[in-house]
Tab-separated table of C-alpha atoms and ligand atoms in Angstrom:
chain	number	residue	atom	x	y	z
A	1	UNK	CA	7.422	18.151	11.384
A	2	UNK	CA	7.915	19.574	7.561
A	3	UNK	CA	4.689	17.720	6.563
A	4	UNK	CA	2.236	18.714	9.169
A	5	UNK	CA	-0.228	20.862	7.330
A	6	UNK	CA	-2.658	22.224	9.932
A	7	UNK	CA	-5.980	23.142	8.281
A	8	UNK	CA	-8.489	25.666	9.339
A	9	UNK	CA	-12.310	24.682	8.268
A	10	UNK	CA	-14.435	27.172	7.484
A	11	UNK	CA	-17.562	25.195	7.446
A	12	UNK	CA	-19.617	24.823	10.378
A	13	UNK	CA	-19.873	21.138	11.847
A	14	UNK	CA	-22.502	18.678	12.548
A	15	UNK	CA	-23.050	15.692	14.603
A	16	UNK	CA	-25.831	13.453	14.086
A	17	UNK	CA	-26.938	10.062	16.179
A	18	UNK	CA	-27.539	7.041	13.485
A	19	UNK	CA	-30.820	5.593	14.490
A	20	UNK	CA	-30.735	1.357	14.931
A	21	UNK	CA	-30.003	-0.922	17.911
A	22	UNK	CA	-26.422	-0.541	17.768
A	23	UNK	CA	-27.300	3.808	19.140
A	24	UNK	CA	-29.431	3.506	22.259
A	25	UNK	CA	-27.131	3.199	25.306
A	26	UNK	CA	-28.781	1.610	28.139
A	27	UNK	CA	-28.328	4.090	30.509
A	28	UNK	CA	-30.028	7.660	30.020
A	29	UNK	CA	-27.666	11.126	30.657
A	30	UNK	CA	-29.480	14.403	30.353
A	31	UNK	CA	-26.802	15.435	27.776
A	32	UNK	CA	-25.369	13.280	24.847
A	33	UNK	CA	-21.896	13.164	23.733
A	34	UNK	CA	-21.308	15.908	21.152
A	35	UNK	CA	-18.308	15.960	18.299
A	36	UNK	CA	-17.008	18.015	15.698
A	37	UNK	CA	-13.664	17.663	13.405
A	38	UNK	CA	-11.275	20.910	13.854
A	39	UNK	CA	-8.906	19.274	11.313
A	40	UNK	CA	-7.857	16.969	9.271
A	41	UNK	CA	-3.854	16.934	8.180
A	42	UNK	CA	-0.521	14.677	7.220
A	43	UNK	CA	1.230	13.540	10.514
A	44	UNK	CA	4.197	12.797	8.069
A	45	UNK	CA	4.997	10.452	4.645
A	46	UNK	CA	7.051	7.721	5.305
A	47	UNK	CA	8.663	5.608	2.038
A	48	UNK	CA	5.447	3.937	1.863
A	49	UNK	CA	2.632	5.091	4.305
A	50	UNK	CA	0.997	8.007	4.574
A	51	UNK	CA	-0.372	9.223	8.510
A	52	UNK	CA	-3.670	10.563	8.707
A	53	UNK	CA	-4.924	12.434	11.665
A	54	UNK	CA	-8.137	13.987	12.555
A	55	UNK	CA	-8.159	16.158	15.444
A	56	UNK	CA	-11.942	15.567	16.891
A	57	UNK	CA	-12.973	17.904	19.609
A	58	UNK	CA	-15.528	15.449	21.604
A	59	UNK	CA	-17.834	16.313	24.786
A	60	UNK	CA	-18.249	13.624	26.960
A	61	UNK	CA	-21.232	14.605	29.638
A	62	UNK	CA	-20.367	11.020	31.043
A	63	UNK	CA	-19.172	10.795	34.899
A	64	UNK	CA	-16.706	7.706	33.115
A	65	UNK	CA	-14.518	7.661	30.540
A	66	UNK	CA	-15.563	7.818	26.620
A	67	UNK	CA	-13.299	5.460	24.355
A	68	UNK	CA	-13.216	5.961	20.570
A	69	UNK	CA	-11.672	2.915	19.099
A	70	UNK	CA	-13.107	2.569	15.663
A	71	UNK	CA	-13.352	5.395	12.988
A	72	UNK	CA	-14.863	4.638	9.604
A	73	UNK	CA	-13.854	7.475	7.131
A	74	UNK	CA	-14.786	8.694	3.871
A	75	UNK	CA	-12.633	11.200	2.035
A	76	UNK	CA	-14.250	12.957	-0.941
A	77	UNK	CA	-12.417	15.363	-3.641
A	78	UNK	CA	-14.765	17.014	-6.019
A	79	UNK	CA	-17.062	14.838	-6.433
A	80	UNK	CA	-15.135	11.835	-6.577
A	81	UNK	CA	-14.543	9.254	-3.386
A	82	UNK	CA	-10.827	8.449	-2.959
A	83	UNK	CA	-10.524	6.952	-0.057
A	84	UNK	CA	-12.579	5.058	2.622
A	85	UNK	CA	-11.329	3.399	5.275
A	86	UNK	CA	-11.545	2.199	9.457
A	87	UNK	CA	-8.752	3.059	11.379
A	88	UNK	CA	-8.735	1.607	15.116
A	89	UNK	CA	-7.376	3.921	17.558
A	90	UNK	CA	-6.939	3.389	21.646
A	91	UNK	CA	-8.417	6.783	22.792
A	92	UNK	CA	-10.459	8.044	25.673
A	93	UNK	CA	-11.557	11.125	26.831
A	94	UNK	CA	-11.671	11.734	30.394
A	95	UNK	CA	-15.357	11.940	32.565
A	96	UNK	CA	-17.307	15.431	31.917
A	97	UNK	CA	-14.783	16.876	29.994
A	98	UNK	CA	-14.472	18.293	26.456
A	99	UNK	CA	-11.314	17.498	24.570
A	100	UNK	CA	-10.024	17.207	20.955
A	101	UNK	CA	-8.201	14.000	20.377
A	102	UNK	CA	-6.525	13.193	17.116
A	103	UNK	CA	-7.318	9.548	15.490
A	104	UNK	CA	-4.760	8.237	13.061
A	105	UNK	CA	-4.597	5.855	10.149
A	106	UNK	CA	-2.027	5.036	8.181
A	107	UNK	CA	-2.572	5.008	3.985
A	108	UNK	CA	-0.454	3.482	1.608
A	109	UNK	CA	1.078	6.743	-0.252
A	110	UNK	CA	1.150	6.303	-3.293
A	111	UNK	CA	-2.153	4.778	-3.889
A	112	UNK	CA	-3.376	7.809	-2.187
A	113	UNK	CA	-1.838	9.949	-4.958
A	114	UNK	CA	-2.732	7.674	-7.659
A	115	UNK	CA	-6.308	7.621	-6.317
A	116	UNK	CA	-6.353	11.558	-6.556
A	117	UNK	CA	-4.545	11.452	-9.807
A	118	UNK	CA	-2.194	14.045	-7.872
A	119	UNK	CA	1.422	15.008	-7.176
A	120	UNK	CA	3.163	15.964	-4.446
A	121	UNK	CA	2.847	19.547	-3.661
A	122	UNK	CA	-0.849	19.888	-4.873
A	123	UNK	CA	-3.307	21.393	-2.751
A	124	UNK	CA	-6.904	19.816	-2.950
A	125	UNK	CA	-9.724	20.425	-1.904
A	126	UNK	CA	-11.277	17.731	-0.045
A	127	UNK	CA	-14.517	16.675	2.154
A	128	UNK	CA	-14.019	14.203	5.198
A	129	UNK	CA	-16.813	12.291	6.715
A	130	UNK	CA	-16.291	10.371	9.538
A	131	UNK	CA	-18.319	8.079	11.980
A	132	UNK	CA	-16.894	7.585	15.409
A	133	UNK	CA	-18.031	4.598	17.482
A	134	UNK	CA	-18.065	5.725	21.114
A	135	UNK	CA	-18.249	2.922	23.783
A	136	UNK	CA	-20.273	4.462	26.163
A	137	UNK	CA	-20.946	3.356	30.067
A	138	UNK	CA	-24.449	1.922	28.962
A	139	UNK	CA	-22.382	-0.935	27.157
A	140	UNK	CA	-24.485	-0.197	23.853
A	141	UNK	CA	-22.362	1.658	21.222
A	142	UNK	CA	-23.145	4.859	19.742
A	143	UNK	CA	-21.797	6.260	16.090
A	144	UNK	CA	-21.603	9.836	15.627
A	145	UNK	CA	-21.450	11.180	12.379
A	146	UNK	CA	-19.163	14.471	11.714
A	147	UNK	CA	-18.025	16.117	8.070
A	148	UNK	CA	-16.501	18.862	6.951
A	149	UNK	CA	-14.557	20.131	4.154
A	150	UNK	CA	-11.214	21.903	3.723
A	151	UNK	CA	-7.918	22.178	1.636
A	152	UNK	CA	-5.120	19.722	2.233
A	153	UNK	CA	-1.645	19.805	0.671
A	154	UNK	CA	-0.312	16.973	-0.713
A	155	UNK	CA	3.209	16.489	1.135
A	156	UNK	CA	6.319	15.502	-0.370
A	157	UNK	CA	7.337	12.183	0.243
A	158	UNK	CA	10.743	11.651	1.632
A	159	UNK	CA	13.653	10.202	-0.650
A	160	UNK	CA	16.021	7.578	-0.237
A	161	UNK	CA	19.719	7.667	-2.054
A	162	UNK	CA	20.826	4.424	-3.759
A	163	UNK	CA	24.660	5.147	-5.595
A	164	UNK	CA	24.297	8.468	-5.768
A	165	UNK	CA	20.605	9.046	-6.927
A	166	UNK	CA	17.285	9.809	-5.238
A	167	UNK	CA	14.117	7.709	-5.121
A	168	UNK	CA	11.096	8.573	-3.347
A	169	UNK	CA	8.040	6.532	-2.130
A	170	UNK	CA	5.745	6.700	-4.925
A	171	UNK	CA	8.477	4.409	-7.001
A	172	UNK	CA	9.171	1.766	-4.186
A	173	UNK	CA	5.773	0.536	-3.191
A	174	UNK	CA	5.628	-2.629	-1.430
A	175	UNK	CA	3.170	-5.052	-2.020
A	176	UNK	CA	3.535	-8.868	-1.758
A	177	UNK	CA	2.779	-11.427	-4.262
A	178	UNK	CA	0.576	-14.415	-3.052
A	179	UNK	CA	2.409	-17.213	-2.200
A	180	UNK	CA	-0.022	-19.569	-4.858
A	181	UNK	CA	0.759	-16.936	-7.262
A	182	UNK	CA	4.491	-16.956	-7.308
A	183	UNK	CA	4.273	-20.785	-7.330
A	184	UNK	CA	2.099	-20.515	-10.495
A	185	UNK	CA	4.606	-17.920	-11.574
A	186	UNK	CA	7.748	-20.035	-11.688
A	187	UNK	CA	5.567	-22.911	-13.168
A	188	UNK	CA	4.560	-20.947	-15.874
A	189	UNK	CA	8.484	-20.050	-16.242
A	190	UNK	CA	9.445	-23.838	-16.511
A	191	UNK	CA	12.122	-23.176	-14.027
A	192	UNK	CA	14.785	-25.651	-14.085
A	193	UNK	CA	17.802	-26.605	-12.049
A	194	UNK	CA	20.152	-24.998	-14.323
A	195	UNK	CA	18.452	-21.771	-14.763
A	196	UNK	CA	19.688	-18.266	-13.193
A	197	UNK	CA	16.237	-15.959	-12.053
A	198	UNK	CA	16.036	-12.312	-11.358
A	199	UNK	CA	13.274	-10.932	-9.518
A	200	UNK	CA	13.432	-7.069	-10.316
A	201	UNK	CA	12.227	-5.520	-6.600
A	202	UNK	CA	12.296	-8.319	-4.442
A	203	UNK	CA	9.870	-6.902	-1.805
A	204	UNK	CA	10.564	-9.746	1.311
A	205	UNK	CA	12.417	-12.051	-1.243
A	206	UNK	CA	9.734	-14.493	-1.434
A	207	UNK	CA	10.060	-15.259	-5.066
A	208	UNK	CA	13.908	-15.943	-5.224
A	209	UNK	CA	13.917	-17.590	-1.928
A	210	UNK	CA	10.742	-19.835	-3.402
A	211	UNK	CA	12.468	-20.616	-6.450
A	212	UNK	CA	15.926	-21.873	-4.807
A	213	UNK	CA	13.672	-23.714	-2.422
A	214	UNK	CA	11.846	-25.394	-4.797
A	215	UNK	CA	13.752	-25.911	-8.151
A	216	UNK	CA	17.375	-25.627	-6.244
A	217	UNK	CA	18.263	-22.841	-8.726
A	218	UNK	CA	20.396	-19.746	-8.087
A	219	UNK	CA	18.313	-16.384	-7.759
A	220	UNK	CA	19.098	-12.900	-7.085
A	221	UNK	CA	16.825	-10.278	-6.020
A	222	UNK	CA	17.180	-6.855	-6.375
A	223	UNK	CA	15.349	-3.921	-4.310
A	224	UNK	CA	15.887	-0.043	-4.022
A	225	UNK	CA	14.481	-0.150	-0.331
A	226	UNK	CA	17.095	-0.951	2.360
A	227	UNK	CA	14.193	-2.247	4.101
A	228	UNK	CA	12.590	-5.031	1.563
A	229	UNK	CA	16.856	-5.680	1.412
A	230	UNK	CA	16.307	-6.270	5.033
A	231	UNK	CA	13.480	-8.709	4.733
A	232	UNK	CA	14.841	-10.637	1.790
A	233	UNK	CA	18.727	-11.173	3.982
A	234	UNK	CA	16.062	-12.371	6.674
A	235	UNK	CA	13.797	-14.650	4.154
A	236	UNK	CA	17.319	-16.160	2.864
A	237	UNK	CA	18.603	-16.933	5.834
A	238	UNK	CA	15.180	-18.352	7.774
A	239	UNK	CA	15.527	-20.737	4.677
A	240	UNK	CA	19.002	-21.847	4.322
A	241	UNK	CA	18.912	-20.697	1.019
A	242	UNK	CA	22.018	-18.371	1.224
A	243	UNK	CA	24.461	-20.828	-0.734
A	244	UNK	CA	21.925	-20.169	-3.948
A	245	UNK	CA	20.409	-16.695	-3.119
A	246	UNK	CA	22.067	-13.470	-4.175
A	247	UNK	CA	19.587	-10.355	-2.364
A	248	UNK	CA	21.293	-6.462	-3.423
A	249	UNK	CA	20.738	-3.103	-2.811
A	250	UNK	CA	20.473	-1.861	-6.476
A	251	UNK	CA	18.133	0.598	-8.848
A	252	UNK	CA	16.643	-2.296	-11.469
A	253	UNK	CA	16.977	0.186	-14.454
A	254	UNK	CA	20.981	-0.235	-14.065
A	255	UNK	CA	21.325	-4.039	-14.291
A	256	UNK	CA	22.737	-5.569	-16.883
A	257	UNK	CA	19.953	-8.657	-17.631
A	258	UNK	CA	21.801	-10.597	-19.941
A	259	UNK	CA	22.788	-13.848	-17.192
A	260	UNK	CA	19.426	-14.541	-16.579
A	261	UNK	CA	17.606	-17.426	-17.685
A	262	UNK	CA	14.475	-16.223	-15.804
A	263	UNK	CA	13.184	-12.677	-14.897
A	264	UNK	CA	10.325	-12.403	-12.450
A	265	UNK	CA	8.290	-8.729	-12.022
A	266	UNK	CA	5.666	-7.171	-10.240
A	267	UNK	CA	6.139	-3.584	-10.716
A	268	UNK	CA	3.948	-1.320	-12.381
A	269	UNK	CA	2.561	-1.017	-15.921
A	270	UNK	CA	5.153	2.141	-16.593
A	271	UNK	CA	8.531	0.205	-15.486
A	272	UNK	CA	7.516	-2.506	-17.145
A	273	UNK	CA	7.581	-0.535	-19.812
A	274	UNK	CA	10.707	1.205	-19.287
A	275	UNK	CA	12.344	-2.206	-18.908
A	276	UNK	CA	11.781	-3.293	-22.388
A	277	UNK	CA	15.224	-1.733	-23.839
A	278	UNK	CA	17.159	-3.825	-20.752
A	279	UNK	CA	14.879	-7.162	-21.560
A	280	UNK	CA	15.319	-7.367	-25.033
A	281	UNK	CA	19.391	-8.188	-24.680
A	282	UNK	CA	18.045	-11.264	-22.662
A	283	UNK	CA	19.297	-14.756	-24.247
A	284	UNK	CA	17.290	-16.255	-26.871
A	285	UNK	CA	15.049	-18.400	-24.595
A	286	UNK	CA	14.799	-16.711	-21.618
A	287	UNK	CA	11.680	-16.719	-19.838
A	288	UNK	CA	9.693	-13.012	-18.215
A	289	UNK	CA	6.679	-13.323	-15.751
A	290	UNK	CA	4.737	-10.690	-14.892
A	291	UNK	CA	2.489	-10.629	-12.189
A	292	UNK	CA	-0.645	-8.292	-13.185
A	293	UNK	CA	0.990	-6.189	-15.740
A	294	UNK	CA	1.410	-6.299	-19.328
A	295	UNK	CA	5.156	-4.570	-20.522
A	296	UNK	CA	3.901	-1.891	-22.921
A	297	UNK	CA	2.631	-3.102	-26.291
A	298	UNK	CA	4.971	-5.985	-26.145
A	299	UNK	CA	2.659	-9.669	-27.432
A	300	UNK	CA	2.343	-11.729	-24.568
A	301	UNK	CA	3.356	-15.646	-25.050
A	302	UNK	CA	0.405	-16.714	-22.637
A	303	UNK	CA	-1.572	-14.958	-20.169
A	304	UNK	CA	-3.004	-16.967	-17.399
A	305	UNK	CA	-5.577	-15.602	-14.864
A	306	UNK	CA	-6.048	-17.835	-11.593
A	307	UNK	CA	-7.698	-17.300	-8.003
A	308	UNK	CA	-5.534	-16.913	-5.742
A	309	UNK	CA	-6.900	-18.967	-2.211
A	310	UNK	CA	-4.843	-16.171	-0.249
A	311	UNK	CA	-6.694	-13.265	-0.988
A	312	UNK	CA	-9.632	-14.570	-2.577
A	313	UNK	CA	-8.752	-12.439	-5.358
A	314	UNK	CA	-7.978	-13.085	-9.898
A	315	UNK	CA	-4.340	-12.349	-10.809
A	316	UNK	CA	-2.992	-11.917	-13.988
A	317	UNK	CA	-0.022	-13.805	-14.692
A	318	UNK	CA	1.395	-12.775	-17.929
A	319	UNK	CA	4.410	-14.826	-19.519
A	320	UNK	CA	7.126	-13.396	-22.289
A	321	UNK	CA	9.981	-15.759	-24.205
A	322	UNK	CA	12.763	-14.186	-25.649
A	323	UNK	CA	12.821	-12.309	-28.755
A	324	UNK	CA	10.352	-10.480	-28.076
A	325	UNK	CA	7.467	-10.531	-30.150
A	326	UNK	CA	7.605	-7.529	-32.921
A	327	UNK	CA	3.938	-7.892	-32.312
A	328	UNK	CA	1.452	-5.687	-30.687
A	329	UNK	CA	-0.570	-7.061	-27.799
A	330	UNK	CA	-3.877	-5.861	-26.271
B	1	SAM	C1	5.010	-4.740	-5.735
B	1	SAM	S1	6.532	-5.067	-4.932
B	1	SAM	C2	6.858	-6.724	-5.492
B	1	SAM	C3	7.685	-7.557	-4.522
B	1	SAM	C4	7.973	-8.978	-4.952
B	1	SAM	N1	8.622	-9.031	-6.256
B	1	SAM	C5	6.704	-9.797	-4.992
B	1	SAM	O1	6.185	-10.019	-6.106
B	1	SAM	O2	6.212	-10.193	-3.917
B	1	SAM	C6	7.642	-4.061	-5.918
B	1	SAM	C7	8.998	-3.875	-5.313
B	1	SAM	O3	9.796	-3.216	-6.283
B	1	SAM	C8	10.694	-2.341	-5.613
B	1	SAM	N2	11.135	-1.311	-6.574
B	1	SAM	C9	10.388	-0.331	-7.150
B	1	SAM	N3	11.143	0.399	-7.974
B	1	SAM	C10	12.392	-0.140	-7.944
B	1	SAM	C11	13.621	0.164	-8.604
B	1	SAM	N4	13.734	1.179	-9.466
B	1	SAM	N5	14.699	-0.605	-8.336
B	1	SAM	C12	14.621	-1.632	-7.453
B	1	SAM	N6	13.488	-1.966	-6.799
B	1	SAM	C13	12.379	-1.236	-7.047
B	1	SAM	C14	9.877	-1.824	-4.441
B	1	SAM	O4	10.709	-1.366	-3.397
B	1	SAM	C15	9.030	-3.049	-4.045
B	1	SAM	O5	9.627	-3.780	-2.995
């Protein structure tokens, strides 16, 4: 595996019993179950997730099995907490027997690197604390508490080709829209019958298949990963929306926008941005949603913040009509 970077911790490790109800087992053993963390390293960088093992040497004095299938985890880099998380994993270690076992969890990429405000190829220098919770034979639960600290190297994220150039995972991130947002999205749009949308990376297609449901309009969606191209064809087709649903394989920063009556985004802050040359030879009239981001310094016509009942969570919906503005915004 090119990513696998094995680390070697020079600090000496602890393991500590939390005190509470949830740490007494019921049954007494003249020895307790001991832990320590050997390592923590990449398992591998996939377009979008990141694996994360910890290899956990545990002694279990217990004449049955010891499971360990939650781990809550803290990761610390100078300072500064960038990640905390609880990964469930489906691991035992034999009766009276010492063993390392390696837990995984699975991190979304590029918010890892953002977190660390690091690149690929960077080696940082990290702490890990981690709390196992051991289902012991006394049916009580115990948490053991382990940290160390190390040096991990950031790996390099694989790349995909799309006509001829590279993309890697930090650009195609995948993360849905609400469905309550998009509705409020193409509301805010005034979509109409007549109208032509874009929706510059598609993700699963939801927007352009929502739109063609809804308003009977045509809609394309574009994505640079074959698999959100996947997922849209599937989207499309679930809804019998193929006669008015375009989905393509295609880098956003080549199209040519000028068709579209409607464009629909939920990048980043920084393609936004880079979009503005391509938006601006949009027809007079033509309507841009954002979801969460502004597009560089470029006025708003409206900005509408609403709970979404999905996720419990505020979104920004931010709306654009062509020209636009020679204004500043925020
Ligand atoms: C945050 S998701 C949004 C998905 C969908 N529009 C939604 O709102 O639910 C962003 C999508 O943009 C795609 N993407 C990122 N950079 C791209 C590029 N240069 N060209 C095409 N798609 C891109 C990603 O693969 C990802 O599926």
């Amino acid at each position: 595996m090119t990513f696998v970077q094995r680390l070697t911790f020079s600090f000496v490790l602890t393991a500590a019993f939390f005190t509470g109800c949830e740490t007494t087992p019921d049954i007494q053993y003249d020895r307790e179950p001991a832990v320590r963390l050997d390592a923590m390293r990449f398992g591998g960088v996939e377009l979008d997730y990141a694996t994360l093992l910890f290899d956990v040497e545990i002694d279990n004095p217990y004449p049955v099995g010891l499971s360990v299938p939650r781990l809550r985890y803290a990761l610390i880099s100078e300072g500064r907490t960038f990640l905390t998380a609880t990964a469930l994993n489906n691991v035992t270690v034999p009766p009276n027997t010492k063993k390392v076992i390696t837990l995984a969890d699975e991190v979304t990429y590029a918010r890892l690197l953002r977190a660390l405000d690091g690149e690929p190829g960077l080696t940082i220098p990290f702490k890990a604390e981690l709390t196992l919770s051991l289902d012991t034979p006394g049916s009580e639960w115990i948490n053991l508490h382990v940290e160390n600290e190390g040096y991990i190297v950031l790996p390099e994220p694989p790349e995909i080709e799309v006509e001829g150039k590279m993309y890697n995972a930090v650009d195609v991130v995948f993360v849905a829209t609400p469905q309550d947002v998009v509705d409020k999205m193409l509301q805010l749009a005034e979509v109409k019958k007549d109208d032509l949308l874009y929706d510059l990376g598609c993700g699963d297609g939801r927007i352009v298949v929502t739109a063609a449901r809804r308003y009977g309009c045509r809609a394309e969606g574009f994505d640079i990963d074959p698999r959100r191209v996947e997922e849209s064809l599937e989207n499309v087709r679930k809804n019998n929306v193929g006669h008015l649903v375009k989905i393509e394989q295609k880098d956003i920063f080549t199209l040519d926008l000028s068709e579209a009556d409607v464009i629909t985004l939920f990048l980043l802050p920084s393609l936004n941005a880079n979009l503005i040359p391509q938006l601006e030879k949009l027809k007079p009239g033509s309507r841009i949603v954002s979801h969460s981001f502004a597009m560089g310094e470029i006025k708003p016509d409206k900005v509408v913040t609403m709970l979404s009942r999905e996720d419990k969570s505020e979104h920004k919906i931010y709306l654009w009509i062509t020209p636009l503005s020679k204004e500043l915004g925020e």
